[in-house]
Amino acid sequence: MNLLLGALNPIALRLGALEIHWYGVIIATGVVLAVGLALQEAKRRNVSEDDILNLILWALPFALIGARLYYVVFEWSYYQANPGEIIQIWHGGIAIYGGLIAAAIVFIIYCRRHALSPWLVLDIAAPTVMIAQAIGRWGNFMNQEAYGAPTTLHFLQSLHLPDWVIQQMLIDGAYRQPTFLYESAWNVLGFIIIMSIRHRTGWFKQGEILFSYLIWYSFGRFFIEGMRTDSLFIGSLRVSQIVSLVLFFGAIGLWIWRRKHSQLPDYLTGNQAKEQK
């Protein structure tokens, strides 16, 4: 293999003093794809496109703020000494869990005020968020962040990665585990599975596609987070692993509880699904 490529330039375009970073371009690409997929599914579920677009316009800025605040809070010792860098998200430093929490709150409030089922809307959004996350991790790749412990060139080559990916994993003089790639691949696989089965009659009640996403994502994130070297910590505990456990068991528990104690509408028909023999 020819590994003389060097690290990739994180800046996509310069227009005078303005710098457009690949990080932002890649995240924006994921968002655009997610919005398009959500609009298509909203039509099938008789949800107004205007409501979806309004939700996105409200949720995106709050998700970005939530993702940044989440990261800043757990890295406060650094940002307290460097307050000017708090808004410099183009340097990286946003936490997906913070964004998801903020966006979910906005979704619930909007749905309550506009007589929409928050479970249905979150079901529509969940798989699209997963593919946006998969794409967004490549923004971390361009910034050379969200990586794991040192590894060997031989190991990376054994994964059959292209040269430009391997060379980007040469960070601070050592090759690193491409944990960004593991999470991206895990999300793509989850997206394919959920998208393949969500239209099967009687499989899902409203809210359960959301739970499927939370269970899948948090399970993978727990183990991948354990491989990373840039985790946020509370004492000796990784914050994202704690959140992953809460979401994983919380989603399973709520799924079971709702099935036992509620008359739930079917995701596809809006009516209670017939019992499957």
PDB file of C-alpha atoms in Angstrom, residues 60-193:
ATOM      1  CA  LEU A  60     -32.106  21.975  14.717  1.00  0.00           C
ATOM      2  CA  PRO A  61     -30.843  25.108  16.483  1.00  0.00           C
ATOM      3  CA  PHE A  62     -31.835  23.746  19.881  1.00  0.00           C
ATOM      4  CA  ALA A  63     -30.200  20.402  19.081  1.00  0.00           C
ATOM      5  CA  LEU A  64     -26.988  22.181  18.136  1.00  0.00           C
ATOM      6  CA  ILE A  65     -27.079  24.282  21.296  1.00  0.00           C
ATOM      7  CA  GLY A  66     -27.884  21.228  23.413  1.00  0.00           C
ATOM      8  CA  ALA A  67     -25.077  19.200  21.859  1.00  0.00           C
ATOM      9  CA  ARG A  68     -22.578  21.968  22.491  1.00  0.00           C
ATOM     10  CA  LEU A  69     -23.749  22.745  26.038  1.00  0.00           C
ATOM     11  CA  TYR A  70     -23.615  19.056  26.942  1.00  0.00           C
ATOM     12  CA  TYR A  71     -19.987  18.916  25.820  1.00  0.00           C
ATOM     13  CA  VAL A  72     -19.023  22.233  27.436  1.00  0.00           C
ATOM     14  CA  VAL A  73     -20.569  21.287  30.789  1.00  0.00           C
ATOM     15  CA  PHE A  74     -18.471  18.135  31.039  1.00  0.00           C
ATOM     16  CA  GLU A  75     -15.342  19.947  29.834  1.00  0.00           C
ATOM     17  CA  TRP A  76     -15.954  23.057  31.924  1.00  0.00           C
ATOM     18  CA  SER A  77     -12.476  23.124  33.434  1.00  0.00           C
ATOM     19  CA  TYR A  78     -11.128  23.805  29.927  1.00  0.00           C
ATOM     20  CA  TYR A  79     -13.823  26.195  28.697  1.00  0.00           C
ATOM     21  CA  GLN A  80     -13.821  28.180  31.916  1.00  0.00           C
ATOM     22  CA  ALA A  81     -10.249  29.106  31.089  1.00  0.00           C
ATOM     23  CA  ASN A  82     -11.008  29.530  27.368  1.00  0.00           C
ATOM     24  CA  PRO A  83     -14.533  31.023  27.162  1.00  0.00           C
ATOM     25  CA  GLY A  84     -13.952  32.382  23.657  1.00  0.00           C
ATOM     26  CA  GLU A  85     -13.871  28.818  22.337  1.00  0.00           C
ATOM     27  CA  ILE A  86     -17.326  27.881  23.608  1.00  0.00           C
ATOM     28  CA  ILE A  87     -18.979  28.947  20.350  1.00  0.00           C
ATOM     29  CA  GLN A  88     -16.258  27.521  18.086  1.00  0.00           C
ATOM     30  CA  ILE A  89     -18.104  24.328  17.190  1.00  0.00           C
ATOM     31  CA  TRP A  90     -16.216  24.115  13.894  1.00  0.00           C
ATOM     32  CA  HIS A  91     -13.274  22.894  15.968  1.00  0.00           C
ATOM     33  CA  GLY A  92     -15.399  19.938  17.064  1.00  0.00           C
ATOM     34  CA  GLY A  93     -16.711  19.283  20.535  1.00  0.00           C
ATOM     35  CA  ILE A  94     -20.406  18.529  20.257  1.00  0.00           C
ATOM     36  CA  ALA A  95     -22.078  15.607  21.993  1.00  0.00           C
ATOM     37  CA  ILE A  96     -24.756  13.664  20.144  1.00  0.00           C
ATOM     38  CA  TYR A  97     -26.647  12.759  23.302  1.00  0.00           C
ATOM     39  CA  GLY A  98     -27.012  16.437  24.201  1.00  0.00           C
ATOM     40  CA  GLY A  99     -28.436  17.165  20.764  1.00  0.00           C
ATOM     41  CA  LEU A 100     -30.856  14.238  20.919  1.00  0.00           C
ATOM     42  CA  ILE A 101     -32.169  15.260  24.332  1.00  0.00           C
ATOM     43  CA  ALA A 102     -32.710  18.874  23.263  1.00  0.00           C
ATOM     44  CA  ALA A 103     -34.375  17.892  19.975  1.00  0.00           C
ATOM     45  CA  ALA A 104     -36.681  15.395  21.713  1.00  0.00           C
ATOM     46  CA  ILE A 105     -37.863  18.086  24.152  1.00  0.00           C
ATOM     47  CA  VAL A 106     -38.625  20.445  21.247  1.00  0.00           C
ATOM     48  CA  PHE A 107     -40.495  17.671  19.404  1.00  0.00           C
ATOM     49  CA  ILE A 108     -42.659  16.860  22.421  1.00  0.00           C
ATOM     50  CA  ILE A 109     -43.527  20.507  23.134  1.00  0.00           C
ATOM     51  CA  TYR A 110     -44.360  21.216  19.481  1.00  0.00           C
ATOM     52  CA  CYS A 111     -46.494  18.088  19.145  1.00  0.00           C
ATOM     53  CA  ARG A 112     -48.449  18.877  22.295  1.00  0.00           C
ATOM     54  CA  ARG A 113     -49.190  22.408  21.079  1.00  0.00           C
ATOM     55  CA  HIS A 114     -50.254  21.281  17.596  1.00  0.00           C
ATOM     56  CA  ALA A 115     -52.282  18.183  18.535  1.00  0.00           C
ATOM     57  CA  LEU A 116     -49.819  15.760  16.962  1.00  0.00           C
ATOM     58  CA  SER A 117     -48.885  12.382  18.372  1.00  0.00           C
ATOM     59  CA  PRO A 118     -45.330  12.831  19.698  1.00  0.00           C
ATOM     60  CA  TRP A 119     -44.841   9.054  19.482  1.00  0.00           C
ATOM     61  CA  LEU A 120     -45.734   9.014  15.779  1.00  0.00           C
ATOM     62  CA  VAL A 121     -43.568  12.029  14.955  1.00  0.00           C
ATOM     63  CA  LEU A 122     -40.596  10.597  16.862  1.00  0.00           C
ATOM     64  CA  ASP A 123     -41.111   7.279  15.065  1.00  0.00           C
ATOM     65  CA  ILE A 124     -40.915   9.103  11.745  1.00  0.00           C
ATOM     66  CA  ALA A 125     -37.765  10.955  12.783  1.00  0.00           C
ATOM     67  CA  ALA A 126     -35.813   8.225  14.578  1.00  0.00           C
ATOM     68  CA  PRO A 127     -34.430   6.209  11.627  1.00  0.00           C
ATOM     69  CA  THR A 128     -33.548   9.397   9.753  1.00  0.00           C
ATOM     70  CA  VAL A 129     -31.615  10.641  12.773  1.00  0.00           C
ATOM     71  CA  MET A 130     -29.686   7.371  12.749  1.00  0.00           C
ATOM     72  CA  ILE A 131     -28.495   7.814   9.162  1.00  0.00           C
ATOM     73  CA  ALA A 132     -27.654  11.470   9.846  1.00  0.00           C
ATOM     74  CA  GLN A 133     -25.502  10.316  12.768  1.00  0.00           C
ATOM     75  CA  ALA A 134     -23.779   7.758  10.548  1.00  0.00           C
ATOM     76  CA  ILE A 135     -22.873  10.469   8.052  1.00  0.00           C
ATOM     77  CA  GLY A 136     -21.969  13.009  10.729  1.00  0.00           C
ATOM     78  CA  ARG A 137     -19.293  10.741  12.192  1.00  0.00           C
ATOM     79  CA  TRP A 138     -17.274  11.364   9.046  1.00  0.00           C
ATOM     80  CA  GLY A 139     -17.066  14.975  10.159  1.00  0.00           C
ATOM     81  CA  ASN A 140     -15.205  13.658  13.209  1.00  0.00           C
ATOM     82  CA  PHE A 141     -12.993  11.740  10.813  1.00  0.00           C
ATOM     83  CA  MET A 142     -12.064  14.931   8.957  1.00  0.00           C
ATOM     84  CA  ASN A 143     -11.251  16.638  12.270  1.00  0.00           C
ATOM     85  CA  GLN A 144      -9.233  13.611  13.462  1.00  0.00           C
ATOM     86  CA  GLU A 145     -11.371  13.175  16.566  1.00  0.00           C
ATOM     87  CA  ALA A 146     -13.633  10.506  18.102  1.00  0.00           C
ATOM     88  CA  TYR A 147     -10.841   7.943  17.696  1.00  0.00           C
ATOM     89  CA  GLY A 148      -9.663   5.091  19.874  1.00  0.00           C
ATOM     90  CA  ALA A 149      -6.480   3.778  21.399  1.00  0.00           C
ATOM     91  CA  PRO A 150      -3.245   3.325  19.448  1.00  0.00           C
ATOM     92  CA  THR A 151      -3.170   0.365  17.108  1.00  0.00           C
ATOM     93  CA  THR A 152      -0.949  -0.888  14.313  1.00  0.00           C
ATOM     94  CA  LEU A 153      -0.815  -0.208  10.612  1.00  0.00           C
ATOM     95  CA  HIS A 154      -1.221  -3.939  10.048  1.00  0.00           C
ATOM     96  CA  PHE A 155      -4.509  -3.967  11.977  1.00  0.00           C
ATOM     97  CA  LEU A 156      -5.949  -1.071   9.962  1.00  0.00           C
ATOM     98  CA  GLN A 157      -4.876  -2.717   6.723  1.00  0.00           C
ATOM     99  CA  SER A 158      -6.565  -5.932   7.856  1.00  0.00           C
ATOM    100  CA  LEU A 159      -9.861  -4.026   7.900  1.00  0.00           C
ATOM    101  CA  HIS A 160      -9.401  -3.410   4.152  1.00  0.00           C
ATOM    102  CA  LEU A 161      -9.678   0.333   4.593  1.00  0.00           C
ATOM    103  CA  PRO A 162      -8.578   2.654   1.779  1.00  0.00           C
ATOM    104  CA  ASP A 163      -5.236   4.423   2.161  1.00  0.00           C
ATOM    105  CA  TRP A 164      -6.773   7.830   2.803  1.00  0.00           C
ATOM    106  CA  VAL A 165      -8.748   6.508   5.782  1.00  0.00           C
ATOM    107  CA  ILE A 166      -5.720   4.721   7.234  1.00  0.00           C
ATOM    108  CA  GLN A 167      -3.507   7.783   6.872  1.00  0.00           C
ATOM    109  CA  GLN A 168      -6.110  10.005   8.567  1.00  0.00           C
ATOM    110  CA  MET A 169      -5.905   7.658  11.529  1.00  0.00           C
ATOM    111  CA  LEU A 170      -2.223   8.552  12.015  1.00  0.00           C
ATOM    112  CA  ILE A 171      -2.678  10.966  14.925  1.00  0.00           C
ATOM    113  CA  ASP A 172       0.038  12.295  17.231  1.00  0.00           C
ATOM    114  CA  GLY A 173       2.540   9.868  15.765  1.00  0.00           C
ATOM    115  CA  ALA A 174       0.450   6.701  16.219  1.00  0.00           C
ATOM    116  CA  TYR A 175      -2.223   4.885  14.262  1.00  0.00           C
ATOM    117  CA  ARG A 176      -5.560   4.902  16.068  1.00  0.00           C
ATOM    118  CA  GLN A 177      -8.622   2.702  16.288  1.00  0.00           C
ATOM    119  CA  PRO A 178     -11.223   4.212  13.886  1.00  0.00           C
ATOM    120  CA  THR A 179     -14.046   4.276  16.425  1.00  0.00           C
ATOM    121  CA  PHE A 180     -15.812   6.940  14.362  1.00  0.00           C
ATOM    122  CA  LEU A 181     -16.051   4.307  11.612  1.00  0.00           C
ATOM    123  CA  TYR A 182     -17.322   1.597  13.945  1.00  0.00           C
ATOM    124  CA  GLU A 183     -20.151   3.848  15.106  1.00  0.00           C
ATOM    125  CA  SER A 184     -20.940   4.992  11.580  1.00  0.00           C
ATOM    126  CA  ALA A 185     -21.144   1.393  10.355  1.00  0.00           C
ATOM    127  CA  TRP A 186     -23.251   0.367  13.374  1.00  0.00           C
ATOM    128  CA  ASN A 187     -25.730   3.164  12.626  1.00  0.00           C
ATOM    129  CA  VAL A 188     -25.917   2.292   8.925  1.00  0.00           C
ATOM    130  CA  LEU A 189     -26.686  -1.325   9.814  1.00  0.00           C
ATOM    131  CA  GLY A 190     -29.352  -0.250  12.313  1.00  0.00           C
ATOM    132  CA  PHE A 191     -30.878   2.131   9.774  1.00  0.00           C
ATOM    133  CA  ILE A 192     -31.120  -0.625   7.160  1.00  0.00           C
ATOM    134  CA  ILE A 193     -32.725  -3.056   9.599  1.00  0.00           C
TER     135      ILE A 193
END
